[in-house]
Amino acid sequence: MPVELRPLEALTLWHRVTLDLVREDGQDLSHDLSARQLAILLTIYLEPPPHTVRGLAGKLGVTKPVITRALDTMGRLDLVARRRDDADRRNVVIQRTVKGALAVERLGDLIVAQGRVLPR
Amino acid sequence: MPVELRPLEALTLWHRVTLDLVREDGQDLSHDLSARQLAILLTIYLEPPPHTVRGLAGKLGVTKPVITRALDTMGRLDLVARRRDDADRRNVVIQRTVKGALAVERLGDLIVAQGRVLPR
DNA sequence: CCGAAATAATACGGAACCGAAACGATCCGG
DNA sequence: CCGGATCGTTTCGGTTCCGTATTATTTCGG
């Protein structure tokens, strides 16, 4: 049973959640997080590990430095963490953090809440 | 009748749409549009005009230069247009464009499509 | 009229990001 | 072992964006 959304409802939902994100700036999330950064964050927290720079770059269709830089930024915000892979020390394994998990969870609640008050 | 989304469904939907946005970079939308820019774009196209710099700044809880710069960028992409208000020439009225309307419409279709294939 | 208020834009120094290329570290097949 | 391949990072020059403060223009009350 799919989620039945009409285009205007979908856009209204997206609009309100995005507004919430922008307004709560300075908290954990957003701070004007780019689409790329959000995509990386959600991939890390929704898809099964392990996650690597190369894997994320492929999945998003961007170059590796883009991922490295995004991880720098989000690492500084403590939303993700990096660790060398001991099995193959060329690889870097991207790990979840408590703060990142909370931020993602909060985004989920935000979407659910806005979906609930959506006029149909 | 609200849109009933569970948190994981909501996040999965958000994840997939964001991935779509990032991957189709270079088209009209996204190009790594920031949350702020997207919020501005959706406000302009979903809420009744007229829209002004001051009004948008207030609604998003950001300073006016942020709006001016976002309008610069999106104006360059032809997603929005600016025009002086003849009634009060201090004001700038932000106008919709064909390209912007198409981009927003496409975002709506994207969300609807991902909602449809969402596992529940 | 004229000075205060309001509006959007601009200046400024600093930070982040871009794509492309180069770089070090590591692995692995022969 | 060692030379090529792989992986993530760094460098480079250039662009964009940030927040704060300032500016130019326009309106309007007295």
Tab-separated table of C-alpha atoms in Angstrom, chain B:
chain	number	residue	atom	x	y	z
B	1	MET	CA	-7.694	12.984	6.552
B	2	PRO	CA	-3.994	13.482	7.201
B	3	VAL	CA	-1.150	11.792	5.416
B	4	GLU	CA	-0.249	8.889	7.674
B	5	LEU	CA	3.489	8.397	7.578
B	6	ARG	CA	5.570	6.432	9.984
B	7	PRO	CA	8.995	7.886	10.782
B	8	LEU	CA	10.967	5.319	8.805
B	9	GLU	CA	8.698	5.738	5.802
B	10	ALA	CA	9.030	9.483	6.044
B	11	LEU	CA	12.796	9.322	6.158
B	12	THR	CA	12.960	6.826	3.327
B	13	LEU	CA	10.818	9.086	1.197
B	14	TRP	CA	12.985	12.092	2.035
B	15	HIS	CA	16.123	10.107	1.358
B	16	ARG	CA	15.062	8.935	-2.077
B	17	VAL	CA	13.805	12.285	-3.233
B	18	THR	CA	16.977	13.990	-2.031
B	19	LEU	CA	19.058	11.421	-3.865
B	20	ASP	CA	17.048	12.081	-7.014
B	21	LEU	CA	17.642	15.804	-6.619
B	22	VAL	CA	21.379	15.401	-6.169
B	23	ARG	CA	21.750	13.013	-9.047
B	24	GLU	CA	19.847	15.069	-11.572
B	25	ASP	CA	22.081	17.996	-10.758
B	26	GLY	CA	22.752	20.241	-13.690
B	27	GLN	CA	19.170	20.137	-14.791
B	28	ASP	CA	17.019	22.990	-13.578
B	29	LEU	CA	16.638	22.263	-9.929
B	30	SER	CA	18.973	21.435	-7.180
B	31	HIS	CA	22.515	21.893	-8.478
B	32	ASP	CA	23.040	21.413	-4.780
B	33	LEU	CA	20.415	23.943	-3.861
B	34	SER	CA	20.629	24.713	-0.186
B	35	ALA	CA	17.761	24.210	2.222
B	36	ARG	CA	17.336	27.962	2.357
B	37	GLN	CA	17.120	28.366	-1.366
B	38	LEU	CA	14.603	25.563	-1.626
B	39	ALA	CA	12.522	27.057	1.163
B	40	ILE	CA	12.480	30.393	-0.646
B	41	LEU	CA	11.601	28.795	-3.959
B	42	LEU	CA	8.721	26.811	-2.511
B	43	THR	CA	7.392	29.785	-0.579
B	44	ILE	CA	7.301	31.856	-3.730
B	45	TYR	CA	5.498	29.193	-5.705
B	46	LEU	CA	3.140	27.868	-3.039
B	47	GLU	CA	2.078	30.940	-1.126
B	48	PRO	CA	0.006	33.740	-2.565
B	49	PRO	CA	1.931	36.775	-3.834
B	50	PRO	CA	3.203	39.365	-3.453
B	51	HIS	CA	6.527	38.263	-2.018
B	52	THR	CA	9.134	40.732	-0.842
B	53	VAL	CA	12.664	40.384	0.451
B	54	ARG	CA	11.587	41.514	3.887
B	55	GLY	CA	8.630	39.176	3.960
B	56	LEU	CA	10.700	36.161	2.998
B	57	ALA	CA	13.412	37.061	5.491
B	58	GLY	CA	10.817	37.199	8.230
B	59	LYS	CA	9.140	33.982	7.246
B	60	LEU	CA	12.397	32.052	7.127
B	61	GLY	CA	13.953	33.706	10.140
B	62	VAL	CA	17.050	34.882	8.286
B	63	THR	CA	18.549	38.248	7.444
B	64	LYS	CA	17.683	40.201	4.325
B	65	PRO	CA	21.065	39.800	2.621
B	66	VAL	CA	20.541	36.061	2.711
B	67	ILE	CA	17.371	36.523	0.698
B	68	THR	CA	18.983	38.979	-1.690
B	69	ARG	CA	21.841	36.603	-2.391
B	70	ALA	CA	19.552	33.614	-2.811
B	71	LEU	CA	17.478	35.632	-5.259
B	72	ASP	CA	20.664	36.582	-7.103
B	73	THR	CA	21.557	32.929	-7.494
B	74	MET	CA	18.101	31.705	-8.377
B	75	GLY	CA	17.588	34.653	-10.656
B	76	ARG	CA	20.741	33.668	-12.504
B	77	LEU	CA	19.243	30.213	-12.893
B	78	ASP	CA	16.029	31.851	-14.107
B	79	LEU	CA	14.050	30.223	-11.314
B	80	VAL	CA	12.653	33.549	-10.077
B	81	ALA	CA	12.558	37.160	-11.221
B	82	ARG	CA	12.609	40.524	-9.473
B	83	ARG	CA	10.707	43.686	-10.248
B	84	ARG	CA	10.390	46.998	-8.483
B	85	ASP	CA	7.022	47.666	-6.957
B	86	ASP	CA	5.573	50.703	-8.731
B	87	ALA	CA	3.241	51.498	-5.860
B	88	ASP	CA	6.104	51.667	-3.359
B	89	ARG	CA	9.386	51.810	-5.150
B	90	ARG	CA	11.336	50.725	-2.086
B	91	ASN	CA	9.878	47.275	-2.446
B	92	VAL	CA	10.977	44.544	-4.759
B	93	VAL	CA	8.332	42.107	-5.847
B	94	ILE	CA	9.556	38.600	-6.483
B	95	GLN	CA	7.917	36.967	-9.442
B	96	ARG	CA	7.574	33.441	-10.683
B	97	THR	CA	9.072	32.279	-13.937
B	98	VAL	CA	8.122	29.534	-16.336
B	99	LYS	CA	11.317	27.683	-15.604
B	100	GLY	CA	10.795	27.975	-11.868
B	101	ALA	CA	7.243	26.731	-12.128
B	102	LEU	CA	8.394	23.744	-14.125
B	103	ALA	CA	11.121	22.978	-11.604
B	104	VAL	CA	8.698	23.078	-8.688
B	105	GLU	CA	6.248	20.965	-10.609
B	106	ARG	CA	8.947	18.426	-11.287
B	107	LEU	CA	9.846	18.292	-7.614
B	108	GLY	CA	6.206	17.556	-6.839
B	109	ASP	CA	6.097	14.733	-9.352
B	110	LEU	CA	9.312	13.363	-7.920
B	111	ILE	CA	7.937	13.211	-4.400
B	112	VAL	CA	4.697	11.661	-5.597
B	113	ALA	CA	6.586	9.025	-7.565
B	114	GLN	CA	8.787	8.088	-4.620
B	115	GLY	CA	5.788	8.023	-2.303
B	116	ARG	CA	4.099	5.587	-4.627
B	117	VAL	CA	6.892	3.054	-4.529
B	118	LEU	CA	7.436	3.403	-0.806
B	119	PRO	CA	7.373	0.046	0.989
B	120	ARG	CA	5.088	0.040	3.972
